[in-house]
Amino acid sequence: MENFEKLVSEQPLVKQMQRREEVFWVNPQKTSFAESMEDCELNAGDVEDAQQRLLRFAPLIEKYFPETKPLHGLIESPLVEINAMKDYLNEKYGAALDGRLFLKEDSHLAIAGSVKARGGIYEVLNYTEKLARDHGFLGEGESYEKLGGEHGFPGEGENYEKLGEEEVRRFLNGYTIQVGSTGNLGLSIGIISAVLGYKVIVHMSADAKQWKKELLRSHGVVVKEYEGDYGEAVKKGRELSDADPHSYFIDDENSRTLFLGYATAGERIKKQFHDKGIVIDEEHPLFVYIPCGVGGAPGGISFGLKQVFKDAVHCFFVEPVQAPCMLLGMAIGLNHEISVQDIGLSGKTHADGLAVGRPSGFVGTIMKKMFSGGMTVRDYKLYEYMRDLLAQEDIFLEPSACAAFQGPVFLNRNPELQEYIRKNGLENKMQGAVHVVWATGGSLVPEDIREEYIHTKLPE
Ligand SMILES: *Cc1c(COP(=O)(O)O)cnc(C)c1O
């Protein structure tokens, strides 16, 4: 990396990051939505395609996961207004937040209890569809319910001789799904794959929590543990999978499929706003704050939101001070060619879902002209925000998810973010603004670990 030292030394932001200060960064390369889509490899049609695929699989999901019945087999989370929290953020942190504040409770998504239920489950379903089609088990337009449960797969041939549930599971059991994970992606992919009948191996980084490994093992998933970080777990997992022709590796860093699964959130939340009578347009801007690890979840969700709300939505990513990989890559323009370890940070954080040292290059390329910026948060605050939300709204989130509160707390206090509001001509529109804190995980955290979190107080 020849220019590396020079680039780093020219950036005051990097100096601040090295001192583990909280930083705020507005993306100078952001353009209009129309311009950002000009040379983009994905488009709204790709997101619609993913949405249609999820609809086709909905009967199957409903059958295996009865908790999805109210939404007819769609995996979607509530959008709730958190007024008491808004007042409290204004009072305790001087947030001076105008407009309305909502929580997008992906923490309560069915099956995986985290945002990973969007991307991870979608990618496993996508692969299952491909396998079923390739083997003549599934004709165009047939109900996907046949892929599981009492109807079984239809067999090959004219009369579609039915395969029973056991035969379907035996067929899928001839395939292995593998993934590298800091925890939640493994949970989502592990659970759905095991339930469908696949063999599953989850490669866990050192940051992964013990209870997540145990939960997976209880589903019959093989969990391999690594001393190193997420990058190492991914590398080893990919090598093992590549050596087995009947193994499919889900690549969190580069998967377009995973990304599109996340992106379906755009149309879904549009409908939720509509049902609540809330208008999002140029006069009523939408600000979204999403915790970021490798970038897939916040990138995919932002991409989906952009397709729907275009220039009316402003997306900010939040990362821990020890693992600001996306922010670092974007701010100095090296994208995934630099890691947080390169500037002397550990990548270690209590936000296990965000403990990633190197961002996805693919996501960075798509987001470059699209997202508004990012910020970092110190670990001790994650627990503060967690307790605040629990006290004000009686909602529990895991530490990683609480990173998103850094957004509304600092939007009106931070000079860079204020400048963003001015530059975009939004000063007079903030009273009609809608803010969404994207709560990315928490409902599966066991009771004893919750207690431990609630009592965790870190030094500032
Ligand atoms: C994975 C995760 C994220 C971030 O998703 P990336 O795709 O890694 O950027 C945020 N919050 C939680 C709780 C997660 O598990």
Coordinates of C-alpha atoms and ligand atoms in Angstrom, one line a residue:
M1 CA 0.0 0.0 0.0
E2 CA 2.3 2.7 -1.3
N3 CA 0.2 5.8 -0.6
F4 CA -1.2 4.4 2.6
E5 CA 1.0 6.4 5.1
K6 CA 0.5 9.6 3.2
L7 CA -3.3 9.2 2.9
V8 CA -3.6 8.5 6.6
S9 CA -1.4 11.4 7.6
E10 CA -3.4 13.8 5.5
Q11 CA -6.6 12.9 7.1
P12 CA -7.4 14.6 10.5
L13 CA -10.3 12.2 10.7
V14 CA -8.0 9.2 10.8
K15 CA -6.0 10.9 13.6
Q16 CA -9.2 11.2 15.6
M17 CA -10.1 7.6 14.9
Q18 CA -6.7 6.5 16.1
R19 CA -7.3 8.4 19.4
R20 CA -10.6 6.4 19.6
E21 CA -12.6 9.6 19.6
E22 CA -16.2 9.6 18.4
V23 CA -16.1 11.0 14.9
F24 CA -18.8 12.4 12.5
W25 CA -18.3 12.3 8.8
V26 CA -20.5 13.6 6.0
N27 CA -20.0 11.9 2.7
P28 CA -18.7 14.5 0.2
Q29 CA -19.2 12.2 -2.7
K30 CA -23.0 11.8 -2.2
T31 CA -24.9 12.8 -5.3
S32 CA -28.6 13.0 -6.2
F33 CA -30.3 9.6 -6.2
A34 CA -30.7 9.6 -10.0
E35 CA -27.0 10.2 -10.5
S36 CA -26.0 7.6 -7.9
M37 CA -27.9 5.0 -9.8
E38 CA -26.3 5.7 -13.2
D39 CA -23.4 3.4 -12.9
C40 CA -24.9 1.1 -10.2
E41 CA -24.8 -2.6 -10.8
L42 CA -28.1 -3.2 -9.1
N43 CA -31.5 -1.6 -9.5
A44 CA -35.1 -1.4 -8.3
G45 CA -36.0 -4.4 -10.5
D46 CA -33.5 -6.5 -8.6
V47 CA -35.1 -5.6 -5.3
E48 CA -38.6 -6.3 -6.7
D49 CA -37.4 -9.7 -7.8
A50 CA -36.2 -10.5 -4.3
Q51 CA -39.5 -9.3 -2.9
Q52 CA -41.4 -11.6 -5.2
R53 CA -39.2 -14.5 -4.3
L54 CA -40.0 -13.9 -0.6
L55 CA -43.7 -13.9 -1.4
R56 CA -43.4 -17.2 -3.2
F57 CA -41.7 -18.7 -0.2
A58 CA -44.1 -17.2 2.3
P59 CA -46.4 -20.3 2.6
L60 CA -43.4 -22.4 3.3
I61 CA -42.1 -20.0 6.0
E62 CA -45.6 -19.8 7.5
K63 CA -45.8 -23.6 7.8
Y64 CA -42.4 -24.0 9.4
F65 CA -42.5 -20.9 11.6
P66 CA -46.0 -20.4 13.0
E67 CA -45.0 -17.1 14.6
T68 CA -45.1 -15.6 11.0
K69 CA -48.8 -16.4 10.6
P70 CA -50.1 -12.9 11.3
L71 CA -48.0 -11.6 8.4
H72 CA -48.8 -14.7 6.3
G73 CA -45.2 -16.0 6.2
L74 CA -43.5 -12.6 5.6
I75 CA -40.6 -11.9 8.0
E76 CA -41.2 -8.2 8.9
S77 CA -40.8 -6.1 12.0
P78 CA -42.9 -3.5 13.7
L79 CA -42.3 0.3 13.2
V80 CA -43.0 2.0 16.5
E81 CA -43.0 5.6 17.5
I82 CA -40.9 6.2 20.6
N83 CA -42.0 9.6 21.9
A84 CA -40.9 9.1 25.5
M85 CA -37.4 8.2 24.3
K86 CA -37.3 11.3 22.1
D87 CA -38.2 13.5 25.0
Y88 CA -35.6 11.8 27.1
L89 CA -32.8 12.1 24.5
N90 CA -33.6 15.8 24.3
E91 CA -33.5 16.1 28.1
K92 CA -30.6 13.9 29.0
Y93 CA -28.3 14.5 26.0
G94 CA -29.5 17.9 24.7
A95 CA -30.3 16.3 21.4
A96 CA -32.7 19.1 20.4
L97 CA -34.4 16.6 18.1
D98 CA -37.4 17.9 16.1
G99 CA -40.0 15.9 14.2
R100 CA -40.9 12.3 15.0
L101 CA -38.7 9.5 16.3
F102 CA -39.4 5.8 15.4
L103 CA -37.8 2.5 16.2
K104 CA -37.6 -0.1 13.4
E105 CA -37.7 -3.3 15.5
D106 CA -35.6 -5.7 13.4
S107 CA -34.6 -6.9 16.9
H108 CA -38.0 -8.6 16.9
L109 CA -37.9 -10.2 13.4
A110 CA -39.1 -13.8 13.4
I111 CA -36.7 -16.7 13.4
A112 CA -33.4 -14.9 14.0
G113 CA -34.3 -11.9 16.2
S114 CA -32.0 -9.6 14.3
V115 CA -31.6 -7.7 11.0
K116 CA -29.9 -10.8 9.6
A117 CA -33.3 -12.5 9.3
R118 CA -33.7 -10.2 6.2
G119 CA -30.5 -11.1 4.2
G120 CA -29.5 -14.5 5.6
I121 CA -32.9 -16.2 5.3
Y122 CA -33.4 -14.7 1.9
E123 CA -30.1 -16.1 0.6
V124 CA -30.9 -19.6 1.9
L125 CA -34.3 -19.5 0.2
N126 CA -32.8 -18.3 -3.0
Y127 CA -30.3 -21.2 -3.0
T128 CA -33.1 -23.6 -2.2
E129 CA -35.2 -22.4 -5.1
K130 CA -32.2 -22.8 -7.4
L131 CA -31.6 -26.4 -6.2
A132 CA -35.2 -27.3 -6.5
R133 CA -35.5 -25.9 -10.0
D134 CA -32.2 -27.5 -11.2
H135 CA -33.4 -30.9 -10.0
G136 CA -36.8 -30.5 -11.5
F137 CA -38.6 -30.5 -8.2
L138 CA -40.2 -27.2 -8.7
G139 CA -42.0 -26.0 -11.8
E140 CA -42.7 -22.4 -12.7
G141 CA -45.5 -21.0 -10.7
E142 CA -45.8 -23.9 -8.2
S143 CA -46.5 -23.4 -4.6
Y144 CA -43.3 -23.4 -2.5
E145 CA -45.2 -25.0 0.3
K146 CA -44.3 -28.2 -1.6
L147 CA -40.7 -27.8 -0.5
G148 CA -41.6 -28.8 3.0
G149 CA -44.3 -30.2 5.2
E150 CA -46.9 -32.8 4.3
H151 CA -47.0 -32.1 0.6
G152 CA -43.3 -32.6 0.0
F153 CA -41.6 -31.8 -3.2
P154 CA -43.3 -32.7 -6.5
G155 CA -41.0 -35.2 -8.2
E156 CA -39.6 -35.0 -11.7
G157 CA -41.8 -36.1 -14.7
E158 CA -45.2 -35.4 -16.0
N159 CA -47.4 -36.2 -13.1
Y160 CA -45.1 -34.6 -10.5
E161 CA -45.1 -37.6 -8.3
K162 CA -45.0 -36.2 -4.8
L163 CA -42.0 -36.5 -2.7
G164 CA -42.8 -36.7 1.0
E165 CA -41.3 -34.4 3.6
E166 CA -38.7 -36.9 4.6
E167 CA -37.5 -37.3 1.0
V168 CA -37.3 -33.5 0.7
R169 CA -35.2 -33.3 3.8
R170 CA -33.0 -36.1 2.7
F171 CA -32.4 -34.4 -0.6
L172 CA -31.5 -31.0 1.0
N173 CA -29.5 -33.0 3.6
G174 CA -27.1 -33.9 0.8
Y175 CA -26.1 -30.2 0.7
T176 CA -24.1 -28.2 3.2
I177 CA -24.6 -24.4 3.9
Q178 CA -21.6 -22.7 5.4
V179 CA -21.1 -19.1 6.6
G180 CA -18.6 -17.0 8.6
S181 CA -20.2 -14.9 11.3
T182 CA -19.8 -12.7 14.3
G183 CA -22.9 -14.3 15.6
N184 CA -26.2 -13.1 14.2
L185 CA -25.7 -14.0 10.6
G186 CA -24.8 -17.5 11.7
L187 CA -28.0 -17.6 13.8
S188 CA -30.2 -16.6 10.9
I189 CA -28.6 -18.9 8.3
G190 CA -28.1 -21.7 10.8
I191 CA -31.7 -21.9 12.0
I192 CA -33.4 -21.6 8.6
S193 CA -31.0 -24.0 6.9
A194 CA -31.3 -26.6 9.7
V195 CA -35.1 -26.4 9.7
L196 CA -35.2 -26.9 5.9
G197 CA -33.0 -30.0 6.3
Y198 CA -29.5 -28.8 5.2
K199 CA -26.3 -29.7 6.9
V200 CA -24.9 -26.4 8.3
I201 CA -21.5 -25.3 9.4
V202 CA -21.1 -21.8 11.0
H203 CA -17.6 -20.4 11.3
M204 CA -17.7 -18.1 14.4
S205 CA -15.2 -15.4 15.1
A206 CA -13.8 -14.9 18.6
D207 CA -16.3 -12.1 19.3
A208 CA -19.3 -14.4 18.9
K209 CA -21.3 -14.8 22.1
Q210 CA -21.4 -18.2 23.8
W211 CA -25.2 -18.3 23.9
K212 CA -25.4 -17.8 20.2
K213 CA -23.1 -20.8 19.6
E214 CA -25.2 -22.9 22.0
L215 CA -28.5 -21.9 20.4
L216 CA -27.1 -23.0 17.1
R217 CA -25.8 -26.3 18.4
S218 CA -29.3 -27.0 19.8
H219 CA -30.5 -26.8 16.2
G220 CA -28.0 -29.4 15.1
V221 CA -25.7 -26.8 13.5
V222 CA -21.9 -27.5 13.5
V223 CA -20.2 -24.4 15.1
K224 CA -16.5 -24.0 14.4
E225 CA -14.7 -21.5 16.6
Y226 CA -11.7 -19.3 15.6
E227 CA -9.2 -17.4 17.7
G228 CA -9.1 -14.6 15.2
D229 CA -11.6 -12.0 14.0
Y230 CA -14.5 -12.2 11.6
G231 CA -12.1 -12.0 8.6
E232 CA -10.4 -15.2 9.6
A233 CA -13.7 -17.1 10.2
V234 CA -14.8 -16.1 6.7
K235 CA -11.6 -17.1 5.1
K236 CA -11.5 -20.6 6.7
G237 CA -15.2 -21.1 6.1
R238 CA -14.8 -20.3 2.4
E239 CA -11.8 -22.6 2.0
L240 CA -13.6 -25.5 3.6
S241 CA -16.7 -24.9 1.5
D242 CA -14.9 -24.5 -1.8
A243 CA -13.3 -28.0 -1.2
D244 CA -16.8 -29.6 -1.2
P245 CA -18.9 -29.6 -4.4
H246 CA -22.1 -30.0 -2.4
S247 CA -21.4 -27.1 -0.2
Y248 CA -22.6 -23.5 -0.6
F249 CA -20.8 -20.7 1.1
I250 CA -22.7 -17.5 2.0
D251 CA -20.3 -14.7 1.5
D252 CA -21.3 -11.8 3.7
E253 CA -18.6 -9.6 2.2
N254 CA -19.6 -9.9 -1.5
S255 CA -23.1 -11.4 -1.7
R256 CA -25.5 -9.5 -4.0
T257 CA -28.2 -11.9 -2.9
L258 CA -27.8 -11.1 0.8
F259 CA -27.8 -7.4 0.0
L260 CA -31.0 -7.6 -2.0
G261 CA -32.7 -9.5 0.9
Y262 CA -31.9 -6.5 3.1
A263 CA -33.1 -4.1 0.4
T264 CA -36.6 -5.4 0.5
A265 CA -37.0 -3.4 3.7
G266 CA -37.6 -0.3 1.6
E267 CA -41.0 -1.2 0.2
R268 CA -42.0 -2.8 3.5
I269 CA -41.4 0.3 5.5
K270 CA -43.0 2.5 2.9
K271 CA -46.2 0.6 3.4
Q272 CA -45.8 0.9 7.2
F273 CA -45.5 4.7 6.9
H274 CA -48.5 4.8 4.6
D275 CA -50.6 2.8 7.0
K276 CA -49.7 5.2 9.7
G277 CA -50.6 8.2 7.5
I278 CA -47.1 9.5 7.6
V279 CA -45.8 11.3 4.5
I280 CA -42.2 11.1 3.5
D281 CA -41.2 13.5 0.7
E282 CA -38.8 16.4 0.1
E283 CA -40.8 18.5 2.6
H284 CA -40.8 15.7 5.2
P285 CA -37.3 14.2 5.0
L286 CA -36.6 10.8 6.5
F287 CA -33.4 10.3 8.5
V288 CA -32.3 6.7 9.1
Y289 CA -29.5 5.6 11.5
I290 CA -28.2 2.0 11.1
P291 CA -25.5 0.1 12.9
C292 CA -22.8 -1.1 10.5
G293 CA -20.5 -4.1 10.6
V294 CA -19.2 -5.3 7.2
G295 CA -21.8 -3.0 5.6
G296 CA -24.3 -5.5 4.0
A297 CA -27.2 -4.8 6.3
P298 CA -27.0 -1.0 6.4
G299 CA -26.0 -0.9 2.8
G300 CA -28.8 -3.1 1.6
I301 CA -31.4 -1.4 3.7
S302 CA -30.2 2.0 2.6
F303 CA -30.3 0.9 -1.1
G304 CA -33.9 -0.3 -0.6
L305 CA -34.9 2.9 1.1
K306 CA -33.3 5.0 -1.6
Q307 CA -35.2 3.2 -4.4
V308 CA -38.4 4.1 -2.6
F309 CA -37.8 7.5 -1.1
K310 CA -35.0 8.7 -3.4
D311 CA -33.6 12.1 -2.3
A312 CA -36.0 12.4 0.6
V313 CA -34.2 9.8 2.6
H314 CA -30.8 10.4 4.4
C315 CA -28.9 7.3 5.5
F316 CA -26.3 7.4 8.2
F317 CA -24.2 4.4 9.4
V318 CA -23.0 4.0 13.0
E319 CA -19.9 2.0 14.0
P320 CA -17.9 1.4 17.2
V321 CA -14.8 3.6 17.8
Q322 CA -12.6 0.4 17.7
A323 CA -14.1 -0.9 14.4
P324 CA -15.1 2.0 12.1
C325 CA -14.2 0.0 9.0
M326 CA -16.8 1.4 6.6
L327 CA -16.2 5.0 7.7
L328 CA -12.4 4.6 7.4
G329 CA -12.6 3.0 3.9
M330 CA -15.0 5.6 2.6
A331 CA -13.4 8.6 4.2
I332 CA -9.9 7.9 2.8
G333 CA -11.2 6.4 -0.4
L334 CA -9.5 3.0 0.0
N335 CA -12.7 1.2 0.6
H336 CA -11.9 -2.4 1.5
E337 CA -8.2 -2.0 0.9
I338 CA -7.7 -0.8 4.4
S339 CA -8.6 -2.3 7.7
V340 CA -9.0 -0.7 11.1
Q341 CA -6.0 -2.7 12.3
D342 CA -3.9 -0.9 9.7
I343 CA -4.4 2.3 11.7
G344 CA -3.8 0.6 15.0
L345 CA -7.3 -0.1 16.2
S346 CA -8.1 -3.4 17.7
G347 CA -11.5 -4.1 16.0
K348 CA -12.6 -5.3 19.4
T349 CA -15.9 -4.0 20.8
H350 CA -18.8 -5.0 23.0
A351 CA -20.9 -4.5 19.9
D352 CA -20.3 -8.1 18.7
G353 CA -22.4 -7.7 15.6
L354 CA -20.2 -4.7 14.5
A355 CA -16.8 -6.2 15.3
V356 CA -15.5 -6.1 11.7
G357 CA -12.1 -4.8 10.7
R358 CA -12.5 -4.6 7.0
P359 CA -15.7 -3.4 5.1
S360 CA -17.3 -5.0 2.1
G361 CA -15.8 -3.6 -1.1
F362 CA -18.9 -4.3 -3.0
V363 CA -21.2 -2.5 -0.6
G364 CA -18.7 0.4 -0.4
T365 CA -18.8 0.9 -4.2
I366 CA -22.6 1.0 -4.3
M367 CA -22.9 3.3 -1.2
K368 CA -20.2 5.7 -2.3
K369 CA -22.6 8.2 -3.9
M370 CA -25.7 7.2 -2.0
F371 CA -25.3 7.3 1.8
S372 CA -25.1 10.5 3.7
G373 CA -22.3 9.7 6.1
G374 CA -21.4 8.0 9.3
M375 CA -20.3 8.3 12.8
T376 CA -18.7 6.3 15.6
V377 CA -19.8 5.6 19.2
R378 CA -17.9 4.6 22.3
D379 CA -18.8 1.2 23.8
Y380 CA -19.9 2.6 27.2
K381 CA -22.7 4.5 25.5
L382 CA -24.2 1.4 24.0
Y383 CA -25.2 0.3 27.4
E384 CA -26.4 3.8 28.3
Y385 CA -28.7 3.9 25.3
M386 CA -29.8 0.4 26.1
R387 CA -30.9 1.3 29.6
D388 CA -32.5 4.6 28.4
L389 CA -34.7 2.7 25.9
L390 CA -35.6 0.1 28.5
A391 CA -36.6 2.7 31.0
Q392 CA -38.5 4.9 28.7
E393 CA -40.2 2.4 26.3
D394 CA -39.7 -1.0 28.0
I395 CA -38.0 -2.3 24.9
F396 CA -34.8 -4.3 25.1
L397 CA -32.1 -4.2 22.4
E398 CA -28.7 -5.8 22.2
P399 CA -25.6 -3.5 22.5
S400 CA -24.8 -3.5 18.8
A401 CA -28.3 -2.3 17.9
C402 CA -28.1 0.6 20.4
A403 CA -25.3 2.2 18.4
A404 CA -28.0 3.7 16.2
F405 CA -29.1 6.1 18.9
Q406 CA -25.9 8.0 18.3
G407 CA -27.6 9.4 15.2
P408 CA -30.5 11.3 16.7
V409 CA -28.5 12.3 19.7
F410 CA -25.9 14.1 17.6
L411 CA -27.7 15.2 14.5
N412 CA -28.5 18.7 15.8
R413 CA -25.4 19.0 18.1
N414 CA -22.7 18.1 15.8
P415 CA -21.3 20.8 13.5
E416 CA -20.6 18.5 10.5
L417 CA -24.1 17.1 10.6
Q418 CA -25.6 20.5 11.0
E419 CA -23.7 21.6 8.0
Y420 CA -25.2 18.7 6.1
I421 CA -28.7 19.9 7.1
R422 CA -27.9 23.4 5.9
K423 CA -26.2 22.3 2.6
N424 CA -29.2 20.2 1.7
G425 CA -31.6 23.0 2.4
L426 CA -33.3 21.1 5.3
E427 CA -33.1 23.7 8.1
N428 CA -36.7 24.7 7.8
K429 CA -37.9 21.1 7.2
M430 CA -36.6 19.5 10.3
Q431 CA -39.9 20.0 12.2
G432 CA -41.6 17.8 9.8
A433 CA -38.7 15.3 9.7
V434 CA -39.1 11.6 10.5
H435 CA -36.2 9.8 12.2
V436 CA -35.8 6.1 12.3
V437 CA -33.4 4.3 14.6
W438 CA -32.8 0.9 13.0
A439 CA -32.8 -1.5 15.9
T440 CA -30.9 -4.4 14.5
G441 CA -31.1 -7.1 17.2
G442 CA -32.0 -8.3 20.7
S443 CA -35.1 -10.4 21.1
L444 CA -33.2 -13.7 21.3
V445 CA -30.8 -12.6 24.0
P446 CA -31.4 -14.9 27.0
E447 CA -32.7 -13.5 30.2
D448 CA -29.5 -14.0 32.2
I449 CA -27.4 -12.2 29.5
R450 CA -29.9 -9.4 29.4
E451 CA -29.5 -8.9 33.2
E452 CA -25.7 -8.9 32.7
Y453 CA -26.0 -6.2 29.9
I454 CA -28.4 -4.1 31.9
H455 CA -25.8 -4.0 34.7
T456 CA -22.8 -3.4 32.6
K457 CA -21.2 0.0 33.1
L458 CA -18.0 0.7 31.2
P459 CA -15.6 3.5 31.8
E460 CA -16.0 6.4 29.4
Ligands
LIG1 C1 -24.7 -7.8 11.6 C2 -25.3 -6.8 12.4 C3 -25.2 -5.4 12.1 C4 -24.5 -4.9 10.8 O1 -24.7 -5.6 9.6 P1 -23.5 -5.7 8.6 O2 -24.1 -6.4 7.4 O3 -22.4 -6.6 9.2 O4 -23.0 -4.4 8.4 C5 -25.8 -4.5 12.9 N1 -26.4 -4.9 14.1 C6 -26.5 -6.2 14.4 C7 -27.2 -6.5 15.7 C8 -25.9 -7.2 13.6 O5 -26.0 -8.4 14.0

